[in-house]
XYZ file of C-alpha atoms in Angstrom:
662
model
C -6.233 13.376 -25.226
C -6.867 15.861 -28.022
C -7.688 19.536 -27.680
C -11.382 18.762 -28.115
C -11.396 16.485 -25.060
C -9.800 19.167 -22.894
C -12.323 21.752 -24.067
C -15.219 19.397 -23.307
C -13.674 18.615 -19.941
C -13.310 22.321 -19.198
C -16.967 22.866 -20.034
C -17.961 20.503 -17.185
C -16.114 22.574 -14.549
C -17.458 25.423 -12.483
C -15.601 28.719 -11.935
C -14.221 27.653 -8.566
C -12.783 24.447 -9.996
C -11.262 26.288 -12.952
C -9.573 28.741 -10.595
C -8.251 25.917 -8.427
C -6.851 24.049 -11.413
C -5.172 27.238 -12.625
C -3.409 27.521 -9.265
C -2.397 23.864 -9.546
C -0.829 24.554 -12.945
C 1.224 27.406 -11.548
C 2.375 25.231 -8.648
C 3.400 22.400 -10.982
C 5.565 24.821 -12.956
C 7.246 26.093 -9.808
C 7.880 22.567 -8.584
C 10.325 21.895 -11.408
C 12.938 23.462 -9.147
C 12.415 20.827 -6.429
C 12.064 17.746 -8.654
C 14.514 14.945 -8.001
C 16.519 13.933 -4.895
C 15.779 16.049 -1.862
C 18.237 17.972 0.288
C 18.187 18.995 3.921
C 16.500 17.305 6.872
C 12.950 18.688 7.140
C 11.863 16.175 9.758
C 11.638 16.204 13.529
C 14.627 14.959 15.539
C 12.599 12.542 17.702
C 10.928 9.852 15.601
C 9.531 6.453 16.440
C 6.733 4.251 15.177
C 4.089 3.764 17.845
C 1.096 2.465 15.877
C 2.033 -1.142 16.487
C -0.095 -4.248 16.859
C -0.527 -6.051 20.154
C 1.610 -9.122 20.690
C -0.140 -12.173 19.282
C -2.396 -10.104 17.028
C -2.198 -12.745 14.317
C -2.734 -15.739 16.577
C -6.367 -15.949 15.566
C -5.805 -16.071 11.800
C -8.089 -18.610 10.167
C -6.190 -21.610 8.774
C -7.504 -21.071 5.259
C -6.660 -17.373 5.318
C -3.162 -18.155 6.584
C -2.535 -20.709 3.853
C -3.720 -18.317 1.148
C -1.512 -15.537 2.524
C 1.640 -17.645 2.638
C 1.007 -19.195 -0.775
C 0.708 -15.718 -2.305
C 3.756 -14.451 -0.422
C 5.827 -17.403 -1.625
C 4.855 -16.746 -5.236
C 5.938 -13.158 -4.758
C 9.267 -14.296 -3.316
C 9.752 -16.249 -6.522
C 9.081 -13.057 -8.484
C 5.646 -14.104 -9.765
C 2.449 -12.073 -9.819
C -0.410 -11.255 -12.151
C -1.798 -7.807 -12.860
C -4.936 -7.383 -14.962
C -4.542 -10.691 -16.703
C -0.820 -10.292 -17.457
C 1.472 -12.751 -15.691
C 4.818 -11.408 -14.522
C 7.873 -13.378 -13.495
C 10.241 -10.417 -13.116
C 9.336 -9.191 -9.656
C 12.444 -10.309 -7.834
C 14.105 -7.189 -9.218
C 11.269 -5.197 -10.817
C 11.641 -2.430 -13.359
C 9.136 0.039 -11.908
C 8.610 1.839 -15.238
C 8.084 -1.242 -17.419
C 4.756 -2.312 -18.928
C 4.852 -6.041 -19.736
C 1.663 -5.914 -21.799
C 3.003 -3.564 -24.484
C 6.710 -4.025 -23.802
C 7.100 -0.266 -23.431
C 8.920 1.584 -20.694
C 7.680 4.906 -19.374
C 10.135 7.808 -19.061
C 11.799 7.461 -15.668
C 13.767 10.710 -15.553
C 11.318 13.157 -17.119
C 9.554 15.806 -15.057
C 6.360 14.166 -13.879
C 3.879 16.674 -15.238
C 5.462 16.650 -18.708
C 4.660 12.966 -19.239
C 1.557 12.147 -21.370
C 0.667 9.237 -19.114
C -2.639 8.498 -20.875
C -0.843 7.946 -24.202
C -0.119 4.235 -24.478
C 2.243 4.772 -27.407
C 4.414 7.004 -25.221
C 4.392 5.219 -21.859
C 2.670 1.859 -22.299
C -0.370 0.735 -20.308
C -0.257 3.048 -17.305
C -2.402 0.711 -15.175
C 0.155 -2.074 -15.633
C 2.920 0.299 -14.513
C 1.071 1.848 -11.608
C -0.369 -1.266 -9.987
C 2.858 -2.841 -8.627
C 3.863 0.606 -7.339
C 0.856 0.707 -5.056
C 3.057 -1.689 -3.052
C 0.161 -3.881 -2.043
C 2.293 -6.911 -2.834
C 4.617 -5.603 -0.116
C 1.817 -5.546 2.456
C 1.206 -9.213 1.616
C 4.886 -10.024 2.118
C 4.965 -8.007 5.334
C 1.869 -9.818 6.613
C 3.566 -13.126 5.854
C 6.548 -11.975 7.927
C 4.274 -10.960 10.810
C 2.582 -14.367 10.670
C 5.741 -16.486 10.459
C 8.714 -14.371 11.568
C 10.530 -15.522 8.420
C 13.107 -12.831 7.574
C 13.021 -13.667 3.859
C 9.741 -11.805 3.519
C 11.057 -8.743 5.356
C 14.257 -8.610 3.322
C 12.310 -8.713 0.044
C 10.088 -5.858 1.240
C 13.139 -3.790 2.134
C 14.794 -4.502 -1.217
C 11.728 -3.385 -3.151
C 11.188 -0.224 -1.118
C 14.809 0.845 -1.465
C 14.697 0.074 -5.181
C 11.488 2.056 -5.677
C 12.682 5.068 -3.688
C 15.925 5.179 -5.662
C 14.167 4.879 -9.035
C 11.391 7.381 -8.290
C 12.656 10.567 -6.646
C 9.951 13.190 -6.110
C 8.360 14.507 -9.296
C 10.378 12.282 -11.612
C 8.568 9.653 -13.687
C 4.954 8.505 -13.919
C 4.476 7.475 -10.292
C 4.043 11.083 -9.167
C 1.283 11.987 -11.632
C -1.890 10.849 -9.879
C -2.884 11.511 -6.291
C -4.807 8.256 -5.900
C -1.553 6.364 -6.437
C 0.259 8.409 -3.789
C -2.561 7.983 -1.274
C -2.792 4.207 -1.647
C 1.001 3.901 -1.569
C 1.115 5.737 1.771
C -1.453 3.345 3.218
C 0.709 0.440 2.088
C 3.827 1.950 3.669
C 2.044 2.450 6.999
C 1.024 -1.206 7.099
C 4.422 -2.420 5.925
C 6.047 -0.579 8.829
C 3.458 -1.965 11.264
C 3.745 -5.560 10.088
C 7.561 -5.461 10.070
C 7.726 -4.047 13.587
C 9.250 -7.238 14.976
C 12.036 -7.166 12.396
C 15.284 -5.562 13.550
C 15.693 -3.717 10.247
C 12.350 -1.874 10.368
C 13.551 1.395 12.019
C 16.489 1.612 9.650
C 14.150 1.139 6.711
C 11.733 3.880 7.795
C 12.217 6.399 10.619
C 16.029 6.316 10.538
C 16.262 6.340 6.749
C 16.614 9.806 5.116
C 15.426 8.482 1.744
C 12.241 7.054 3.283
C 11.625 10.260 5.224
C 11.989 12.374 2.069
C 9.562 10.133 0.225
C 6.966 10.054 3.002
C 7.121 13.813 3.444
C 6.901 14.667 -0.251
C 4.001 12.274 -0.791
C 2.093 14.200 1.864
C 3.243 17.572 0.574
C 1.989 16.604 -2.897
C -1.403 15.489 -1.570
C -1.837 18.650 0.490
C -1.006 20.875 -2.482
C -2.787 19.130 -5.387
C -6.073 17.601 -4.199
C -8.661 16.261 -6.609
C -11.327 18.910 -6.794
C -14.714 19.787 -8.239
C -15.795 17.385 -10.972
C -12.949 15.021 -10.052
C -13.733 14.751 -6.336
C -14.780 11.104 -6.533
C -12.981 7.992 -5.274
C -9.650 9.683 -6.065
C -10.109 12.306 -3.368
C -11.035 9.599 -0.842
C -7.795 7.742 -1.602
C -5.759 10.932 -1.326
C -7.269 11.919 2.016
C -7.139 8.393 3.434
C -3.444 8.139 2.641
C -2.789 11.598 4.034
C -4.655 10.895 7.260
C -3.013 7.492 7.707
C 0.510 8.788 7.137
C 0.109 11.883 9.295
C -1.190 9.686 12.141
C 1.305 6.829 11.853
C 4.334 8.887 10.714
C 4.029 12.183 12.676
C 7.650 12.967 12.014
C 7.382 16.350 10.280
C 6.614 19.909 11.310
C 3.571 19.846 9.005
C 2.152 16.576 10.363
C -0.387 18.112 12.748
C -1.696 20.445 10.037
C -1.888 17.698 7.447
C -3.703 15.463 9.944
C -6.299 18.066 10.915
C -7.041 18.976 7.302
C -7.306 15.349 6.192
C -9.541 14.449 9.139
C -12.018 17.205 8.313
C -11.896 16.785 4.548
C -12.227 13.009 4.622
C -15.415 13.312 6.642
C -16.819 15.867 4.195
C -15.843 13.932 1.085
C -17.064 10.573 2.374
C -20.460 12.124 3.004
C -20.429 13.880 -0.382
C -19.560 10.619 -2.160
C -22.272 8.580 -0.414
C -26.050 8.539 -0.862
C -28.207 8.633 2.236
C -28.992 4.974 1.534
C -25.300 4.172 1.928
C -24.438 3.423 -1.713
C -21.499 5.163 -3.329
C -22.675 7.967 -5.618
C -20.538 6.850 -8.531
C -22.915 3.881 -8.864
C -19.951 1.725 -9.811
C -19.968 -1.151 -7.348
C -16.232 -1.811 -7.338
C -15.678 1.787 -6.269
C -18.140 1.340 -3.420
C -15.807 -1.406 -2.207
C -12.696 0.691 -2.785
C -14.052 3.714 -0.908
C -15.244 1.560 1.990
C -11.820 -0.106 2.246
C -10.060 3.252 2.146
C -12.354 4.747 4.770
C -11.901 1.820 7.140
C -8.112 1.869 6.680
C -7.929 5.595 7.432
C -10.209 5.176 10.438
C -7.935 2.458 11.794
C -4.944 4.793 11.731
C -6.849 7.550 13.500
C -7.894 5.109 16.242
C -4.362 3.757 16.568
C -3.096 7.322 17.083
C -5.926 8.232 19.505
C -7.223 10.828 17.036
C -11.029 11.083 17.421
C -12.924 10.667 14.176
C -16.149 12.647 13.688
C -19.216 10.547 14.435
C -20.459 11.343 10.935
C -17.450 9.509 9.458
C -18.333 6.344 11.347
C -21.984 6.720 10.408
C -21.089 6.967 6.710
C -18.948 3.822 6.914
C -21.786 2.040 8.727
C -24.344 3.063 6.085
C -21.997 1.887 3.334
C -21.633 -1.494 5.049
C -25.372 -1.983 5.528
C -25.971 -0.976 1.898
C -23.455 -3.561 0.713
C -25.166 -6.231 2.813
C -28.483 -5.281 1.195
C -27.464 -5.625 -2.445
C -25.331 -8.793 -2.623
C -26.763 -12.038 -3.992
C -26.926 -15.355 -2.154
C -23.249 -15.986 -2.964
C -22.243 -12.584 -1.517
C -21.616 -11.099 -4.987
C -22.686 -7.484 -5.483
C -23.923 -5.984 -8.779
C -21.495 -5.529 -11.686
C -22.587 -1.935 -12.211
C -20.480 0.808 -13.816
C -16.701 0.849 -14.102
C -14.495 -1.632 -12.258
C -10.696 -1.690 -12.271
C -10.147 -4.232 -9.452
C -8.589 -1.533 -7.271
C -8.192 -2.201 -3.548
C -7.564 0.231 -0.737
C -5.672 -2.129 1.575
C -4.483 -5.669 0.816
C -3.450 -7.891 3.723
C -4.651 -11.218 2.356
C -3.594 -13.775 -0.185
C -5.175 -14.420 -3.555
C -8.557 -16.100 -3.443
C -9.859 -14.144 -0.444
C -13.382 -12.934 -1.087
C -13.354 -9.139 -1.045
C -17.040 -8.668 -0.281
C -17.253 -11.296 2.450
C -14.166 -9.706 4.003
C -15.766 -6.258 4.042
C -18.958 -7.610 5.598
C -16.932 -9.559 8.151
C -15.130 -6.342 9.107
C -18.425 -4.480 9.296
C -19.896 -7.203 11.476
C -17.025 -6.938 13.963
C -17.024 -3.121 14.048
C -20.739 -2.317 13.831
C -22.525 -5.578 14.634
C -24.305 -7.908 12.218
C -28.006 -7.429 11.627
C -30.365 -10.415 11.490
C -31.053 -9.937 7.775
C -27.399 -9.743 6.709
C -26.335 -12.488 4.292
C -24.458 -15.574 5.407
C -20.871 -14.944 4.310
C -19.758 -18.537 4.858
C -20.818 -19.277 1.270
C -17.852 -17.154 0.172
C -15.267 -19.306 1.960
C -13.086 -19.020 5.042
C -12.056 -15.887 6.902
C -9.546 -13.169 6.181
C -6.522 -11.519 7.758
C -7.571 -7.919 7.205
C -10.659 -8.132 9.410
C -8.605 -9.513 12.282
C -5.984 -6.771 12.018
C -8.412 -3.875 11.584
C -10.311 -5.127 14.615
C -7.047 -4.953 16.579
C -6.916 -1.205 15.915
C -10.588 -0.178 15.868
C -12.840 -0.506 18.879
C -16.376 -1.785 18.120
C -18.803 1.063 17.460
C -22.306 1.456 18.803
C -23.535 4.508 16.965
C -26.672 6.540 17.786
C -28.379 5.694 14.491
C -31.346 3.595 13.450
C -30.241 0.815 11.153
C -32.517 -0.940 8.624
C -34.807 -3.455 10.314
C -35.005 -5.577 7.169
C -33.148 -6.054 3.932
C -33.986 -3.193 1.598
C -35.034 -4.070 -1.945
C -35.137 -0.484 -3.206
C -32.490 2.140 -2.488
C -34.434 5.079 -3.824
C -31.775 7.811 -3.939
C -29.474 5.525 -5.942
C -32.307 4.242 -8.131
C -31.157 0.673 -7.489
C -33.716 -2.093 -6.972
C -33.020 -5.749 -6.202
C -35.816 -8.239 -6.899
C -35.488 -11.711 -5.326
C -37.539 -14.835 -4.917
C -38.172 -16.263 -1.451
C -35.252 -18.707 -1.667
C -32.821 -16.002 -2.765
C -31.763 -18.064 -5.788
C -33.188 -15.577 -8.287
C -31.554 -12.163 -8.009
C -32.381 -9.311 -10.374
C -30.831 -5.833 -10.304
C -32.880 -3.097 -11.952
C -31.181 0.216 -12.781
C -33.287 3.366 -12.583
C -30.799 5.711 -10.952
C -28.700 8.734 -11.911
C -26.299 8.335 -14.809
C -23.288 8.895 -12.559
C -21.613 11.213 -10.065
C -20.686 14.846 -10.565
C -20.715 16.646 -13.883
C -18.425 14.229 -15.727
C -19.898 10.954 -14.349
C -16.430 9.496 -14.934
C -17.154 5.869 -14.091
C -20.700 5.620 -15.446
C -21.950 3.404 -18.259
C -24.831 4.179 -20.644
C -26.944 1.500 -18.967
C -30.223 3.189 -17.975
C -33.014 0.656 -17.241
C -30.625 -2.264 -17.678
C -31.217 -5.462 -15.726
C -28.755 -7.997 -14.363
C -30.097 -11.458 -13.483
C -28.429 -14.305 -11.581
C -29.560 -17.741 -10.528
C -27.845 -19.056 -7.410
C -24.947 -16.675 -8.047
C -24.498 -17.551 -11.738
C -24.703 -14.679 -14.232
C -27.621 -15.428 -16.562
C -28.375 -11.978 -17.974
C -25.016 -10.389 -17.279
C -23.518 -6.954 -17.057
C -20.492 -7.467 -19.359
C -18.135 -5.410 -17.165
C -15.387 -2.892 -17.996
C -12.288 -4.559 -19.519
C -10.111 -1.449 -20.053
C -9.659 2.273 -19.434
C -6.760 3.503 -21.594
C -5.195 2.447 -24.852
C -8.070 0.589 -26.563
C -10.737 3.223 -27.271
C -13.147 1.046 -29.250
C -13.225 -1.566 -26.492
C -13.642 1.140 -23.868
C -16.555 2.531 -25.890
C -18.198 -0.888 -26.310
C -18.079 -1.980 -22.694
C -19.716 1.224 -21.464
C -22.180 1.555 -24.372
C -25.939 1.072 -24.313
C -25.642 -1.876 -26.709
C -23.164 -3.400 -24.270
C -25.890 -3.707 -21.613
C -29.234 -5.444 -21.171
C -31.372 -2.559 -22.337
C -32.786 -0.909 -25.470
C -30.782 1.137 -27.978
C -32.513 3.552 -30.367
C -31.127 4.845 -33.676
C -27.674 3.409 -32.997
C -27.014 5.937 -30.214
C -26.079 5.673 -26.553
C -28.612 7.011 -24.055
C -25.983 9.380 -22.654
C -23.360 11.225 -24.695
C -19.692 10.409 -24.211
C -17.128 13.192 -24.425
C -14.236 10.728 -24.312
C -12.667 8.534 -21.602
C -14.038 9.284 -18.122
C -16.256 12.073 -19.488
C -19.963 12.220 -20.273
C -21.280 15.509 -21.647
C -24.997 14.680 -21.549
C -26.597 12.435 -18.942
C -29.795 10.428 -19.363
C -32.269 11.161 -16.574
C -34.006 8.126 -15.098
C -36.794 7.835 -12.571
C -38.264 4.841 -10.771
C -42.055 4.788 -10.920
C -42.778 1.561 -9.025
C -40.604 -0.540 -6.720
C -42.553 -3.149 -4.808
C -40.814 -6.243 -3.412
C -42.734 -9.417 -2.519
C -40.347 -12.383 -2.535
C -43.230 -14.765 -1.760
C -45.355 -13.308 -4.557
C -44.847 -10.950 -7.512
C -42.258 -8.177 -7.105
C -42.691 -5.212 -9.458
C -40.401 -2.487 -10.761
C -41.104 0.202 -13.332
C -38.896 3.082 -14.497
C -38.254 5.340 -17.463
C -35.573 7.622 -18.881
C -35.323 10.525 -21.327
C -31.920 9.700 -22.812
C -33.191 9.693 -26.395
C -35.001 13.042 -26.132
C -32.680 15.253 -28.121
C -32.928 18.377 -30.235
C -36.540 18.952 -29.249
C -37.509 15.345 -30.019
C -39.478 13.862 -27.066
C -38.755 10.158 -26.563
C -39.384 8.028 -23.471
C -38.103 4.527 -22.879
C -40.078 2.824 -20.104
C -39.380 -0.632 -18.727
C -41.271 -2.844 -16.308
C -39.907 -5.913 -14.538
C -42.179 -8.378 -12.716
C -40.539 -11.218 -10.814
C -42.984 -13.994 -9.978
C -40.960 -15.784 -7.342
C -43.164 -18.864 -6.840
C -43.322 -19.418 -10.612
C -39.609 -18.735 -11.129
C -40.430 -16.246 -13.879
C -39.173 -12.759 -14.754
C -41.291 -10.688 -17.141
C -39.883 -7.588 -18.846
C -41.929 -5.066 -20.818
C -40.180 -2.334 -22.807
C -42.223 0.598 -24.081
C -41.080 3.366 -26.413
C -43.212 6.516 -26.456
C -42.375 8.770 -29.380
C -44.130 10.590 -32.238
C -41.492 9.215 -34.621
C -40.269 5.852 -35.881
C -36.902 4.651 -34.536
C -34.536 1.850 -35.421
C -33.923 -0.211 -32.294
C -31.791 -3.012 -30.900
C -32.750 -4.865 -27.736
C -29.762 -6.706 -26.250
C -29.471 -9.522 -23.743
C -25.928 -10.459 -22.690
C -25.586 -13.946 -21.260
C -23.048 -14.891 -18.637
C -19.912 -16.766 -19.772
C -21.129 -20.114 -18.408
C -24.465 -19.923 -20.270
C -25.005 -21.668 -23.585
C -27.961 -20.646 -25.738
C -29.930 -22.504 -28.372
C -31.772 -19.798 -30.324
C -34.830 -20.788 -32.359
C -36.616 -17.780 -33.808
C -37.711 -15.680 -30.848
C -37.023 -18.296 -28.169
C -33.718 -19.266 -26.584
C -33.080 -22.273 -24.374
C -30.361 -21.409 -21.845
C -28.251 -24.097 -20.188
C -25.527 -24.089 -17.532
C -24.112 -26.231 -14.750
C -24.027 -25.327 -11.067
C -22.448 -27.588 -8.437
C -22.527 -30.502 -10.863
C -26.214 -30.059 -11.672
C -27.585 -29.053 -15.063
C -29.779 -25.956 -15.028
C -32.140 -24.723 -17.746
C -34.111 -21.537 -18.418
C -36.286 -20.447 -21.320
C -35.963 -16.913 -22.677
C -38.967 -15.893 -24.780
C -38.117 -12.790 -26.797
C -40.259 -10.187 -28.601
C -41.399 -11.762 -31.902
C -41.552 -8.383 -33.672
C -37.747 -8.173 -33.621
C -35.266 -10.191 -35.695
C -33.056 -12.125 -33.275
C -29.470 -13.211 -33.776
C -26.768 -14.682 -31.541
C -23.298 -13.148 -31.351
C -20.185 -14.449 -29.649
C -16.675 -13.037 -29.549
C -17.148 -10.676 -32.503
C -14.630 -7.870 -32.957
C -15.767 -5.669 -35.856
C -17.736 -4.203 -34.219
C -17.288 -5.724 -30.744
C -20.248 -7.804 -29.577
C -20.558 -10.894 -27.418
C -17.986 -10.341 -24.682
C -17.723 -10.582 -20.898
C -14.968 -9.072 -18.750
C -14.548 -11.089 -15.516
C -11.820 -8.719 -14.317
C -9.964 -5.629 -15.464
C -7.773 -6.241 -18.494
C -9.434 -9.581 -19.257
C -12.207 -10.331 -21.735
C -13.684 -13.619 -22.879
C -16.329 -14.566 -25.432
C -19.909 -14.841 -24.218
C -23.206 -15.010 -26.061
C -25.226 -11.878 -26.758
C -28.749 -12.120 -28.147
C -29.615 -9.017 -30.174
C -33.072 -8.200 -31.505
C -33.173 -5.643 -34.329
C -36.229 -3.843 -35.612
C -38.041 -0.563 -35.296
C -40.629 1.228 -33.251
C -43.760 2.878 -34.603
C -45.015 6.413 -33.884
C -46.988 6.447 -30.641
C -46.375 3.571 -28.242
C -44.429 0.424 -29.142
C -44.053 -2.474 -26.710
C -41.629 -5.393 -26.519
C -42.336 -8.238 -24.062
C -39.655 -10.642 -22.809
C -40.017 -13.579 -20.397
C -37.286 -15.515 -18.608
C -38.529 -18.695 -16.953
C -36.272 -20.803 -14.746
C -36.604 -24.509 -14.090
C -38.106 -25.505 -17.445
C -37.345 -28.975 -18.795
C -37.082 -27.972 -22.450
C -38.887 -26.097 -25.182
């Protein structure tokens, strides 16, 4: 990051945040004296792990979930894993500072806060380095031990923990830079200890191990001293507090444990409420982070229950609202929107690869809070999961004094998110008319005001292209969060909101929903506008309407630009990776296959724009889809270029499903 980025970042902070960060800087300088191996025994003499599972807790594991878990654990035993599209075969004896994507190795002995961890040329891809050190592969191995009693899994866990602790003493290397990493790592350690409880070596690995005790204590000391604050109090602060609460409940082995627990309990409740709309959606409006925060909250709540620490009722109510909101927005294949940033981060992993994250969360919510009649059928997403079973062992079902939604909500007004569906549920359309993002920097937002995302029976037809990367590839980061990278209208080659650099927006488009009327058996209507192009005294309004005629299988979009001036414009439609398009003038025939059946739709585009198809282009990037973090693949983008006229200019688009041809 250059000086300019830091100045722009500073401009988004309030006085209280600036003062807090100044204190953090002083503390980091003083901590140089304590960096490295710790001395003394600052833990209590009587220590034992009591937050155990009941005997037979895993007896009810679904056969499919058990097979997935053991298959993943066996791959890990062989040293194989994949992180963000990069396959690794070196995890029998991992180098915790090595990035296999760039081949670089981060400084392992440098003082933590001297390391420019965002600079890929200096440390490599920090996400590739951090992810294995969340130790979520160890929770998978530990779960495999708990399921089978096979000591091979336990021994590998112990080897990796001892290796990591030796290679990463407090405040040395990149694994002590970011609080979210420390918080998630603590959650993993709690579950590793719980799942290895039947193994004779577990006490010697944790409560009787001075190295483990030093690590657990300093993780919590770090989190208590350097919390995310102000404009950064997003999902990071939830991870920090969840890890702190979990560790202080499960590992109450230090003089500070009671204080850390009380502070984390109170702050987690406050921050969960601050990060959540009244409707239950996460305020970052980045769906993957809704899942991450919900996982973190449930994991922290489980530890409080296991330790008989009462959680505030408001914490449970927030988790309930988040669960009901998730149930409201998923499609008929239990897939939520692809809105905003996504880095595939998980709060707690106890399952093998192939387990459906969203079905798992709804299964957990159903056990804890009770399913509502309108909730989606999660069986479409496959068999059960291990995590739900284990969380239910620790958390008693909740019957909260709240009124839950009587029907599936189509419009979550405070989040500006509207889902239009037909009566069968096959056609699913997300319309975005909400805030640009959360807090003053809107770190995980995209410039996607008034964008739409359309699926047919779970298949992306008009797709949100995704995220792809955070660090190291600035032009790809810029493309995937740009206005042109979404299904909306770009004016004068500019984004609707102004980027100040990675994870920083200095000017936010303001959107408002004017109409949101859902009639699955008739015509559902949505209308919204935004002021993102009104700059330097120049009034410009982009307004979009979406009408979904369910019985006819037709979606009609109308874009209007209201401005006293002429503007160059590009209207983009990004097709999902399984969609092929035959473009003829202003019409495109879309084809794909679902469950062995050929499907067809006709996209009729505004004839006043010049249309072209783009696929896998790099200079500049256009025609890409990111199915997961770190992975991108070519997909077709249809781009219509032209201009608006002074006054009101309209562009009409129609997407009709079920056609037989032109």
